[in-house]
Tab-separated table of C-alpha atoms in Angstrom:
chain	number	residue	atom	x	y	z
A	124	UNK	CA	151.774	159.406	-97.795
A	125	UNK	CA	152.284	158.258	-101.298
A	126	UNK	CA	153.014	155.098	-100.330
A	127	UNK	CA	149.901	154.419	-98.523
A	128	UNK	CA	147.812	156.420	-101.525
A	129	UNK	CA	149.132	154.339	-103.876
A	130	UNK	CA	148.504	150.807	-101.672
A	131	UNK	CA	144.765	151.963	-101.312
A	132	UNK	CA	144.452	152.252	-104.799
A	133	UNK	CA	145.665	148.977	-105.546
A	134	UNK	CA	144.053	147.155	-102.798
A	135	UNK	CA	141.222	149.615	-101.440
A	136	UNK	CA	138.713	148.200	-103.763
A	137	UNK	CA	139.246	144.338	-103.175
A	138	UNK	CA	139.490	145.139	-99.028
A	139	UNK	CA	136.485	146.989	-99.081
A	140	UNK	CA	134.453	143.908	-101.055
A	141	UNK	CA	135.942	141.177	-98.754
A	142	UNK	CA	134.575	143.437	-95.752
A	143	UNK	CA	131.538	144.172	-97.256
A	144	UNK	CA	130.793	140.274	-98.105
A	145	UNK	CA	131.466	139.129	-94.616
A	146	UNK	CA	129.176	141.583	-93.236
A	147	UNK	CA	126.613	139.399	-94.954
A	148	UNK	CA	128.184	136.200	-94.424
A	149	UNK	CA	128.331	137.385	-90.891
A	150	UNK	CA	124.186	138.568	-91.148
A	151	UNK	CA	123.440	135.304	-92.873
A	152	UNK	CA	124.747	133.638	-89.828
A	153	UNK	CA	122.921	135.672	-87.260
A	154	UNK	CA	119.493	135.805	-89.006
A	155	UNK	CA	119.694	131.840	-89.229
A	156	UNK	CA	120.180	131.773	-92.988
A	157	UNK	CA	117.063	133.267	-93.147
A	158	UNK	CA	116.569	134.989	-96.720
A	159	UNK	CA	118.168	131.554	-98.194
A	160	UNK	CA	115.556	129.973	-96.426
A	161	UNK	CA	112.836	132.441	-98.014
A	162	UNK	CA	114.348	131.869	-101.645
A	163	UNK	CA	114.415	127.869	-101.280
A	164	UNK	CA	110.870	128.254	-100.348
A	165	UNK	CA	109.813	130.563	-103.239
A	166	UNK	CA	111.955	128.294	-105.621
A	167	UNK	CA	110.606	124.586	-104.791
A	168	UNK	CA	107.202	125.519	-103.646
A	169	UNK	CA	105.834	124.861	-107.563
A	170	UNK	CA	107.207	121.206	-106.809
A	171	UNK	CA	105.347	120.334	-103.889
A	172	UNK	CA	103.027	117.646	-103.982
A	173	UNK	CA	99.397	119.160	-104.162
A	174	UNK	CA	97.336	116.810	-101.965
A	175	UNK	CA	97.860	115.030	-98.991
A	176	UNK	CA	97.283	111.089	-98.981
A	177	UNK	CA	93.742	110.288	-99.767
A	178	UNK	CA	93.253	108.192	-96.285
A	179	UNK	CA	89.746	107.224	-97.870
A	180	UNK	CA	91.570	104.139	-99.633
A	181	UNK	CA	92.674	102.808	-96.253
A	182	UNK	CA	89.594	102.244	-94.616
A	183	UNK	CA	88.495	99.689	-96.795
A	184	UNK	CA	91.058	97.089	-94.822
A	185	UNK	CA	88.474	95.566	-92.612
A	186	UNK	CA	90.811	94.831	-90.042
A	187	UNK	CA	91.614	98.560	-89.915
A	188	UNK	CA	88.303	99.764	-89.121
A	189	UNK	CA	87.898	97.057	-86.598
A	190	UNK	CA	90.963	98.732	-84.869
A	191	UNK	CA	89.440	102.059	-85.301
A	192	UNK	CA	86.580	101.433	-83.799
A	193	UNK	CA	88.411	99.720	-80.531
A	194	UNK	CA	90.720	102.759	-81.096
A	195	UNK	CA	87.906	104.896	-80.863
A	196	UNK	CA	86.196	103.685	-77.850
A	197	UNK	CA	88.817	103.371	-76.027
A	198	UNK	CA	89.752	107.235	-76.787
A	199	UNK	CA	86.203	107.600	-75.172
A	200	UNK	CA	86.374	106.144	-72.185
A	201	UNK	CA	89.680	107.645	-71.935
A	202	UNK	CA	88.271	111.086	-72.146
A	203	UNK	CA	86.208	110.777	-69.894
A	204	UNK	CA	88.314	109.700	-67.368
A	205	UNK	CA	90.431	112.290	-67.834
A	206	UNK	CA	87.437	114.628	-67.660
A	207	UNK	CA	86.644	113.085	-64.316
A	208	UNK	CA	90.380	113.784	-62.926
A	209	UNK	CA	90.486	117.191	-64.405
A	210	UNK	CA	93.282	116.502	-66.671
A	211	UNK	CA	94.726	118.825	-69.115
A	212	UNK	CA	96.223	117.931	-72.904
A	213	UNK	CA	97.168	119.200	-76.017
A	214	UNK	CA	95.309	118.600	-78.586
A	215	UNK	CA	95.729	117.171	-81.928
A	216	UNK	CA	92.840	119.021	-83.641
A	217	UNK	CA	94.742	122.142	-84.667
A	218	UNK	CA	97.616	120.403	-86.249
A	219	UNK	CA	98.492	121.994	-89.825
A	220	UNK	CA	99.619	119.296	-92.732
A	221	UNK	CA	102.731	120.699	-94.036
A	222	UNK	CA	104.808	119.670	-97.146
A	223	UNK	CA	108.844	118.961	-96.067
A	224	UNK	CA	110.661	120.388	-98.746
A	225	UNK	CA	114.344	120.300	-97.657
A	226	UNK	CA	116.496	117.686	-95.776
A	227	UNK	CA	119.742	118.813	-93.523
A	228	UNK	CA	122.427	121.139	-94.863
A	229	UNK	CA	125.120	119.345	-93.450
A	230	UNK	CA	126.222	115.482	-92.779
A	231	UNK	CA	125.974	115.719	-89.310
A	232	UNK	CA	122.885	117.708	-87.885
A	233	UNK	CA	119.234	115.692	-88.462
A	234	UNK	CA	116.933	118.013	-89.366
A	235	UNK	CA	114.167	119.064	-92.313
A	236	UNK	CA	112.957	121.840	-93.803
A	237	UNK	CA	109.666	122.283	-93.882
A	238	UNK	CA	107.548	124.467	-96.513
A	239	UNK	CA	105.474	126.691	-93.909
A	240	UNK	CA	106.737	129.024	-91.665
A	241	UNK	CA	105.173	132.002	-89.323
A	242	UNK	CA	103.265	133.631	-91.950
A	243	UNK	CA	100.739	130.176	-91.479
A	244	UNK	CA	100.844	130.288	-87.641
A	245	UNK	CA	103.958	128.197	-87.051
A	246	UNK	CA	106.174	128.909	-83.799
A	247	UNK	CA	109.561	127.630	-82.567
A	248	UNK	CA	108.527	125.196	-80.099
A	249	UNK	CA	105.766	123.156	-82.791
A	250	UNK	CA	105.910	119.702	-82.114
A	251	UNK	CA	106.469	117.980	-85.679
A	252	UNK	CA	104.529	114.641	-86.510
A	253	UNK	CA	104.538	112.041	-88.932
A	254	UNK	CA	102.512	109.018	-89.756
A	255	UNK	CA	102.972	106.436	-86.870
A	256	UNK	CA	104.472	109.000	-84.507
A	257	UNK	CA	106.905	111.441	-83.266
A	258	UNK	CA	109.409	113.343	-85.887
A	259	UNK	CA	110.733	116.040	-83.977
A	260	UNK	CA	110.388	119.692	-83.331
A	261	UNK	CA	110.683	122.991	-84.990
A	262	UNK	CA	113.656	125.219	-83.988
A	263	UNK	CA	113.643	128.132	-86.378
A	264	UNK	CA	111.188	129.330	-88.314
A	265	UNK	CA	111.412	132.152	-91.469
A	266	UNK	CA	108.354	133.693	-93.173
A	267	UNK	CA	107.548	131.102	-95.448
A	268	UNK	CA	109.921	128.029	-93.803
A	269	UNK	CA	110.743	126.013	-90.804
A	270	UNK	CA	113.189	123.799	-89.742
A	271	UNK	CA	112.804	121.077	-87.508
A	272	UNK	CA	115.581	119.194	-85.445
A	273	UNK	CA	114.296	115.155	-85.969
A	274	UNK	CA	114.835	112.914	-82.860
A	275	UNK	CA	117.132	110.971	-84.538
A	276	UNK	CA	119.639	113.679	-83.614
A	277	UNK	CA	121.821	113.246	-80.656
A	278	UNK	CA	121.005	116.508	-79.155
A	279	UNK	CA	117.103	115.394	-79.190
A	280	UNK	CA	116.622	113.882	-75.307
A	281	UNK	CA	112.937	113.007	-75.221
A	282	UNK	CA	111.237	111.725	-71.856
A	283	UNK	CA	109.452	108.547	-72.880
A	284	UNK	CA	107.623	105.706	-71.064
A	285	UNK	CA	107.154	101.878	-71.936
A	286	UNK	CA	103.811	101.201	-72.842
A	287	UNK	CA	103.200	97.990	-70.850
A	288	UNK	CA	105.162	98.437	-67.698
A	289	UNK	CA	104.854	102.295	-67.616
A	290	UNK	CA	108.491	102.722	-66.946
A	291	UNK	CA	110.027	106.363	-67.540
A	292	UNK	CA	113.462	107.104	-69.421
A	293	UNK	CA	114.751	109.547	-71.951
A	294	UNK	CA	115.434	108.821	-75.411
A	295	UNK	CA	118.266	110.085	-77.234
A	296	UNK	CA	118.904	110.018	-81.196
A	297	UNK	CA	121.869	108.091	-82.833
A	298	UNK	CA	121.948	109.586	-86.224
A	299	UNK	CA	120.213	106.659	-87.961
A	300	UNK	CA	116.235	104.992	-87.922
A	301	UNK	CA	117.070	103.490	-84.088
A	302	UNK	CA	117.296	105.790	-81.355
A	303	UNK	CA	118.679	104.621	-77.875
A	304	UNK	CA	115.828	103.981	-74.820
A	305	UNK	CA	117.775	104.689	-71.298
A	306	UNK	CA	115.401	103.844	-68.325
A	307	UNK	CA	115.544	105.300	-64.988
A	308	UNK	CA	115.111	102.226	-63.312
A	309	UNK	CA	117.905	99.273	-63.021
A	310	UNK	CA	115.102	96.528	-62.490
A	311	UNK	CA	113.141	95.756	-65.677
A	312	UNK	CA	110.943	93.670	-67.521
A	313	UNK	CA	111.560	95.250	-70.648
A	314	UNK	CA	111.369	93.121	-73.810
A	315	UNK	CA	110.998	93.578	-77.676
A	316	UNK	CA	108.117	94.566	-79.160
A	317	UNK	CA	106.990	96.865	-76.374
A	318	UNK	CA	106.304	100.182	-77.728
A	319	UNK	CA	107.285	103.953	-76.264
A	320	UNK	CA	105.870	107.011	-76.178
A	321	UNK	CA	106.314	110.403	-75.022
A	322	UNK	CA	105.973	110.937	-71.156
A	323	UNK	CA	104.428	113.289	-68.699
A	324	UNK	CA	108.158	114.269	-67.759
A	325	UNK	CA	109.241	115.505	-70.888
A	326	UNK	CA	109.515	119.336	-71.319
A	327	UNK	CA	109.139	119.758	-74.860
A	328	UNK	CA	106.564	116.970	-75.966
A	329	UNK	CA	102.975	116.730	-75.046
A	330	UNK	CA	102.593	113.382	-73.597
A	331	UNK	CA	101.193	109.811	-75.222
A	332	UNK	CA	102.985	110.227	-78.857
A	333	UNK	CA	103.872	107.196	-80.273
A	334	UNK	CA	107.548	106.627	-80.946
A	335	UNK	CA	108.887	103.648	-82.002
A	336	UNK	CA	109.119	99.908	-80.823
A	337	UNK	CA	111.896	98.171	-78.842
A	338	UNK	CA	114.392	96.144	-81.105
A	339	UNK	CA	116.616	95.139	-78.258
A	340	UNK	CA	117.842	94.928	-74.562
A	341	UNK	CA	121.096	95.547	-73.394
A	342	UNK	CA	121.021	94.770	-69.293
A	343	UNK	CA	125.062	94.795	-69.182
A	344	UNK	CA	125.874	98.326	-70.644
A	345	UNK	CA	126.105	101.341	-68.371
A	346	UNK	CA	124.214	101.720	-64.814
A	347	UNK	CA	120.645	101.446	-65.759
A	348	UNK	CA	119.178	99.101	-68.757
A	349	UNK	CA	119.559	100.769	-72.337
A	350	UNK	CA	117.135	99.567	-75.322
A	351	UNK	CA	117.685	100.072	-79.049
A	352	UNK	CA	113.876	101.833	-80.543
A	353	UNK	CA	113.368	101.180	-83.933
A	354	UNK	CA	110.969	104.584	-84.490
A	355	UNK	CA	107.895	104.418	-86.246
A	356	UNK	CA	107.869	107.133	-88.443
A	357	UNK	CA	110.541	106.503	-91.696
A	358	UNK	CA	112.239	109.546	-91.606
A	359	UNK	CA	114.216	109.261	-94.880
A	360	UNK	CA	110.998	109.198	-96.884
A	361	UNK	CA	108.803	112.117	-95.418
A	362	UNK	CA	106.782	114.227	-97.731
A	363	UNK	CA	104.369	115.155	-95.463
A	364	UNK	CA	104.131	115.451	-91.999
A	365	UNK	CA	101.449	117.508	-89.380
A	366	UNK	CA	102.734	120.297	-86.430
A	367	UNK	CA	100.986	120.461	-83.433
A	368	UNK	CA	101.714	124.129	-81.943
A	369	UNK	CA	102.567	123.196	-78.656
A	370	UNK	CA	104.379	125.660	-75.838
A	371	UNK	CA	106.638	124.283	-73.508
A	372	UNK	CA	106.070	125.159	-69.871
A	373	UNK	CA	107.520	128.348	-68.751
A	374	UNK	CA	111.140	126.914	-66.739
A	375	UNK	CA	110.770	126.599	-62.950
A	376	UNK	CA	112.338	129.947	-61.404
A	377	UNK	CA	115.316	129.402	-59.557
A	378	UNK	CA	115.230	129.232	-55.819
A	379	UNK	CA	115.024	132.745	-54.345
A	380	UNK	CA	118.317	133.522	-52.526
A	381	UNK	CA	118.687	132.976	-48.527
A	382	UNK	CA	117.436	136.881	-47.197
A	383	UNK	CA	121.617	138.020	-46.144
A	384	UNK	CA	122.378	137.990	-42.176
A	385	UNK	CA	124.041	141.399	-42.613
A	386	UNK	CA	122.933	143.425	-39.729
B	22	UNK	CA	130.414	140.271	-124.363
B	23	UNK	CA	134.720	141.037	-124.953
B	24	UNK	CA	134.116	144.407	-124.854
B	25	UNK	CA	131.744	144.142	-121.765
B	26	UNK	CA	134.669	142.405	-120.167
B	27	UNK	CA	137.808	144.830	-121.501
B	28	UNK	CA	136.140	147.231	-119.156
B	29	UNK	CA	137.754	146.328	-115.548
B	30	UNK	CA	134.257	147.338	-113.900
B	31	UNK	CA	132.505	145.259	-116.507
B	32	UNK	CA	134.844	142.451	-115.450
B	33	UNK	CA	133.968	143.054	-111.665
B	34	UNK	CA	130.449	143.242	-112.014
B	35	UNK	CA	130.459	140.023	-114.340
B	36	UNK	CA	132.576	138.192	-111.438
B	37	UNK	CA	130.578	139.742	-108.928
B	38	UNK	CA	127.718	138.067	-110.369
B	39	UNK	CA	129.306	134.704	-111.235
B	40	UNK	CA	130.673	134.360	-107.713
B	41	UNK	CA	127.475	135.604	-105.623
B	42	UNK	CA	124.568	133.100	-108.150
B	43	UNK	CA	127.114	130.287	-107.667
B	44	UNK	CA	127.559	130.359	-104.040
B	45	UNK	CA	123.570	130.947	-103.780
B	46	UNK	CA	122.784	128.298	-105.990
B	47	UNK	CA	125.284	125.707	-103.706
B	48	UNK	CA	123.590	127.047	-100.792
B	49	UNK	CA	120.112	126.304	-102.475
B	50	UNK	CA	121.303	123.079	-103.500
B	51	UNK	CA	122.778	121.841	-100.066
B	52	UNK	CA	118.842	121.534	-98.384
B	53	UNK	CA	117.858	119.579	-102.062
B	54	UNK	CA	118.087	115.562	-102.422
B	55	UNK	CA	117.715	115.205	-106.067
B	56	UNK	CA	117.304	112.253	-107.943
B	57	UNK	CA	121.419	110.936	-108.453
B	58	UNK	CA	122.864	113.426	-106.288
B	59	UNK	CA	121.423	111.420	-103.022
B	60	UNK	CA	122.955	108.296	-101.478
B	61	UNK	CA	122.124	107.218	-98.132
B	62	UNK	CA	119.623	110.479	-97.463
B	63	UNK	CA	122.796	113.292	-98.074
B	64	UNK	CA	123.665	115.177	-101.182
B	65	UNK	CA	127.263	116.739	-101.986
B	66	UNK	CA	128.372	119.189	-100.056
B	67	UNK	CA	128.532	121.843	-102.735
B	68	UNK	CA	129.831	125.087	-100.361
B	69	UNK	CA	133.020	122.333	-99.748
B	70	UNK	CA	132.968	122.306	-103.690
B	71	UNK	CA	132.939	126.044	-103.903
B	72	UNK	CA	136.095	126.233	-101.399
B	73	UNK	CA	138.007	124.380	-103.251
B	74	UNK	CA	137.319	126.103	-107.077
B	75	UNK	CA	138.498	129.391	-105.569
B	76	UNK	CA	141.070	128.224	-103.464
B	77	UNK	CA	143.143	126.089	-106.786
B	78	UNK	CA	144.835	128.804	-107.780
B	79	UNK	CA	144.572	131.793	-105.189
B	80	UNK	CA	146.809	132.652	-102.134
B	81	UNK	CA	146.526	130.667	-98.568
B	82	UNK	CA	144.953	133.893	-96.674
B	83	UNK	CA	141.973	133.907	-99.699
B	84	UNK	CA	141.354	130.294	-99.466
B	85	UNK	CA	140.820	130.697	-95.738
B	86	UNK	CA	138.616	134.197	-96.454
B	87	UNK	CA	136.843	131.811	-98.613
B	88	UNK	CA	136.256	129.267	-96.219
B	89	UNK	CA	135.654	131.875	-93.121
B	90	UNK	CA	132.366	133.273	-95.378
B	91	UNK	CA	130.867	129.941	-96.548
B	92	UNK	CA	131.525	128.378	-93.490
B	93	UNK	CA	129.621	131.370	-91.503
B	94	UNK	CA	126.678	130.804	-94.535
B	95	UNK	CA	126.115	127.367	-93.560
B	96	UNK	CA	126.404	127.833	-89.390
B	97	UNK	CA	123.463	129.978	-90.478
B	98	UNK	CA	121.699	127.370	-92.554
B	99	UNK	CA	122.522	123.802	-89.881
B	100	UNK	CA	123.929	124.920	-86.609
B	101	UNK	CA	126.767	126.943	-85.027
B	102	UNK	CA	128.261	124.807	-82.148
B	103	UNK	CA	129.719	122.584	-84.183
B	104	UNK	CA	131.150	125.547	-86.474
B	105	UNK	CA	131.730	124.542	-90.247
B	106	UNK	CA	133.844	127.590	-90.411
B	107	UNK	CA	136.770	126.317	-88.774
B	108	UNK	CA	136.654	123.083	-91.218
B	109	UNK	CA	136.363	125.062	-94.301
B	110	UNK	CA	138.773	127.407	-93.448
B	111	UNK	CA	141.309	124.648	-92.953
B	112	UNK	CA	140.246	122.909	-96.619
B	113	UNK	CA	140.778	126.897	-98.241
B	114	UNK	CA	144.324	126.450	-96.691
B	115	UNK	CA	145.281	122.905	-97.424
B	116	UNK	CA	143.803	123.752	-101.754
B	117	UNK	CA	145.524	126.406	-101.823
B	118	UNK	CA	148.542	125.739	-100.694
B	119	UNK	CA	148.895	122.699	-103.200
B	120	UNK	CA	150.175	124.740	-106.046
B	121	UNK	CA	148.089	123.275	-107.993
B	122	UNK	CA	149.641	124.629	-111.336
B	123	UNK	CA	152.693	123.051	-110.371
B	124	UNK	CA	151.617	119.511	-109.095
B	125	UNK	CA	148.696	118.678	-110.984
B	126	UNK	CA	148.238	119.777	-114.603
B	127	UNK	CA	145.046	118.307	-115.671
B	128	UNK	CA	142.119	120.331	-113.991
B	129	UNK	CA	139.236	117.740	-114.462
B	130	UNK	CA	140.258	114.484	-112.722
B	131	UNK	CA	142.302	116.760	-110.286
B	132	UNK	CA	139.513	118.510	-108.654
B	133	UNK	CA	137.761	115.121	-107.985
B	134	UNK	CA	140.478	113.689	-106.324
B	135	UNK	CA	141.162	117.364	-104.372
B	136	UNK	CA	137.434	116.887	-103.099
B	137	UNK	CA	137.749	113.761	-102.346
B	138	UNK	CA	140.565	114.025	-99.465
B	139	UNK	CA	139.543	117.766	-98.708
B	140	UNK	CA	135.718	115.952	-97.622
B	141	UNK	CA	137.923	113.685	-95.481
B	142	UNK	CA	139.616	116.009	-93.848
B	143	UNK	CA	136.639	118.484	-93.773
B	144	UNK	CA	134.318	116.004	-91.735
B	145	UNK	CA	137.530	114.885	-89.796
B	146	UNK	CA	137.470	118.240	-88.561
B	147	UNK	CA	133.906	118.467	-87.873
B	148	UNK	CA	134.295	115.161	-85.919
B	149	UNK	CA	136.610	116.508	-83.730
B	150	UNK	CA	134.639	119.279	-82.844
B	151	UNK	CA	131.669	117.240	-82.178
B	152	UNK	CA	133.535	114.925	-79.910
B	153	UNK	CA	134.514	118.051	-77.768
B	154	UNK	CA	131.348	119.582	-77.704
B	155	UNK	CA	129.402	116.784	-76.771
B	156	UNK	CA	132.144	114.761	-74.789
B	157	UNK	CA	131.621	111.552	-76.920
B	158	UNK	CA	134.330	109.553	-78.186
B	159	UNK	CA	135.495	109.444	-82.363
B	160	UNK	CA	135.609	106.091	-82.421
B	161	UNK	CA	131.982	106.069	-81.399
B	162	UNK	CA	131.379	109.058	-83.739
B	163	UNK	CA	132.741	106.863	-86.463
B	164	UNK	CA	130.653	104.333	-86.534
B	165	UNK	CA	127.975	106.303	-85.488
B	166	UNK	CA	128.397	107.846	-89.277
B	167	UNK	CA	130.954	106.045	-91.430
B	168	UNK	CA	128.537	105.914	-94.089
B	169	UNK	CA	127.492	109.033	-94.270
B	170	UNK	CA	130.414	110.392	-94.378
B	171	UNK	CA	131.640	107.756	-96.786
B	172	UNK	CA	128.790	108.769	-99.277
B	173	UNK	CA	129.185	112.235	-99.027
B	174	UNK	CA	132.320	111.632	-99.753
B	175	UNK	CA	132.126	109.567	-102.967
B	176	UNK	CA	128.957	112.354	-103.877
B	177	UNK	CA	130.825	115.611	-103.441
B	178	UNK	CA	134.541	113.936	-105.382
B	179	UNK	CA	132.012	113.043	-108.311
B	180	UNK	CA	130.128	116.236	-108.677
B	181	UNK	CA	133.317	118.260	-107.829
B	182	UNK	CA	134.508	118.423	-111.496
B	183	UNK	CA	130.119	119.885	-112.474
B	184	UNK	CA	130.352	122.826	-110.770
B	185	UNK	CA	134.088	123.353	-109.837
B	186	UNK	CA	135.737	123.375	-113.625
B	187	UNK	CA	133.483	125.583	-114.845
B	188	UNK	CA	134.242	128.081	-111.659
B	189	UNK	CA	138.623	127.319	-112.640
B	190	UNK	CA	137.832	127.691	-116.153
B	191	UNK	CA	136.216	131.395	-115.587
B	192	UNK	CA	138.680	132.359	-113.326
B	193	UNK	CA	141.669	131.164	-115.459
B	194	UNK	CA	140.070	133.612	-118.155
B	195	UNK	CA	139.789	136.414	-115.991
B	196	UNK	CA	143.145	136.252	-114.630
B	197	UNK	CA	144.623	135.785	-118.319
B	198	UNK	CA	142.819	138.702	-119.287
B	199	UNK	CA	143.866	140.319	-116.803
B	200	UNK	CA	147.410	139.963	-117.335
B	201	UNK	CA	146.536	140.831	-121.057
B	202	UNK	CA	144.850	144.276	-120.800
């Protein structure tokens, strides 16, 4: 007994501080990092940027109002053909600007951290925009932060569909500005410059977001054709960026089992 | 502040406090891209940093404690599958079981070049658990992110000697004291 009196009191207190900091290590990893989250949002929200891009200064381009206004009508007619079909959408008018104030904590996962979280409305699921297109979408949120997984991540598979010859594939990240296009279909027509956005099949983007712009074909490589996407948005320099809250469709319920022949 | 630290709980609290701001403050700084810290869109990988001041001159089994708690802190703040704990845990073992009082004297230079292999084999083992977890190949993951890993490499050698001597250099006191009092 004296033995074991006298280990405790050299080593009692040192066992019992290594327990009780892994306890938090171990609550840190189950919360998502969350209150380090919290306190990098408290600590760099004095140094984001105040205002958002004044857009006024663009319209003076005269060529960029003419595309507008095509833009515009076009959106018009668009509605209301849609309208006439009954066809349902998300819709951009509710999307939040939000300042990114974080990149990734490690060298290998893609993501950003942005400086809003559920206290302003935003929910695991948000799709995450940027100017020319898609960015990604958010996968945890904290009071006061979010993080968002970008595309350019190899877990991000995205449905997407070529512009021109509306054919479907799924887009998967490569850790760097060009993500990799793999279409369903062996027979294409594909060529550079054709530009991709999000498709009707794709579970966790609303459809018709612009993406990126083919670079190049590869016909040889693997069953079906693969294309290299330069993407629009330049995710290395994002200050700003806009979430769309968006809800992905509840999963299809598995088949109901056979009724047992039991007698 | 010596007769704050003659008191063994002043000297615990004092470490206490050292060790938890520093590891916050590396945690803090790992999301942050500041101005010549950033090369190709990454920082330094400061917890790595942080492994490798305690684990200089500390037994094997608390250089992998070490690495077990910062690598569960940054699962929390990236991802879990791959786990970072695993790959610190291994660079806690490998510093500490250089002797470093015995093989290298000079503490400065020797903590860049410590943090320079321990990145290597820190994302080697991160590679090799993202090649079995998503079933892609590491020659593919190599190219795929030779320069990042090459920057972060170069980043986190060159600030290891800013925030790791400072970390030695308390400890070392502490322990001399220690054996003083």
């Amino acid at each position: 007994m004296f033995s074991l009196r006298r280990w405790w009191d050299r080593h009692g207190l040192p066992l019992l501080l290594t327990v009780a900091v892994f306890g938090l290590a171990l609550i840190l990893q189950q919360t998502q990092g969350g209150p380090l989250m919290e306190l990098y949002g408290a600590i760099a929200r004095p140094f984001q940027p105040k205002t958002v891009v004044d857009p006024t200064a663009l319209w003076r381009n005269a060529e960029i109002v003419e595309l507008q206004t095509r833009l515009a009508n076009l959106e018009k007619q668009n509605r209301v053909l849609k309208d006439l079909l009954k066809y349902k959408e998300a819709s951009q008018k509710n999307a939040m600007a939000v300042p990114v104030i974080g990149r990734s904590g490690d060298y290998w996962l893609q993501q950003i951290t942005l400086g809003r979280g559920t206290q302003d409305g935003l929910k695991v699921g948000d799709v995450v925009l940027g100017v020319g297109g898609l960015v990604g979408r958010i996968t945890q949120t904290s009071g006061h932060t979010s993080r968002v997984l970008l595309i350019s991540d190899p877990q991000s598979r995205i449905g997407a569909m070529v512009v021109r010859n509306r054919q479907a594939g799924v887009i998967q990240g490569n850790q760097s500005q060009q993500v990799t296009l793999k279409l369903f279909e062996k027979v294409t027509d594909l060529k550079p410059g054709d530009l991709v956005i999000t498709s009707n099949d794709s579970l966790f983007f609303p459809p018709d977001l612009p993406i990126g712009k083919v670079m190049s074909v590869d016909l040889t490589n693997g069953p079906t054709p693969e294309a290299q996407v330069e993407l629009n948005v330049p995710l290395n320099y994002l200050e700003w960026v806009l979430v769309m809250p968006f809800q992905a469709p509840a999963a299809i319920a598995p088949p109901s089992p056979p009724p047992s022949s039991t007698p | 502040m010596s007769e704050f630290l003659i008191n063994p709980w002043g000297r615990l609290f004092f470490n206490t406090l050292v060790i938890a701001s520093s590891s916050v403050i590396c945690c803090l700084l790992l999301f942050a891209r500041l101005p010549g810290m950033e090369l190709l869109g990454v920082g330094p990988h400061w917890l790595l940093i942080w492994v490798i001041a305690w684990s200089v001159h500390r037994p094997w089994w608390q250089g992998a404690i070490a690495g077990l708690i910062l690598g569960l802190i940054q699962d929390g703040l990236t991802q879990a599958p791959p786990s970072h704990t695993l790959s610190l845990m291994v660079v806690g073992i490998l510093t500490a079981s250089l002797q470093h009082q015995r093989y290298l004297q000079e503490s400065f230079i020797s903590l860049a070049l410590i943090a320079f292999i321990m990145t290597f084999i820190n994302e080697g083992v991160m590679a090799i658990q993202y090649s079995l977890w998503t079933w892609r190949s590491i020659e593919g993951l190599w190219q795929e992110q030779q320069g990042v890993i090459l920057a972060g490499t170069i980043l986190t050698s060159l600030w290891a000697p800013v925030l790791g001597y400072p970390l030695v250099i308390w400890w070392r006191y502490l322990r001399h004291l220690e054996k003083e009092l």
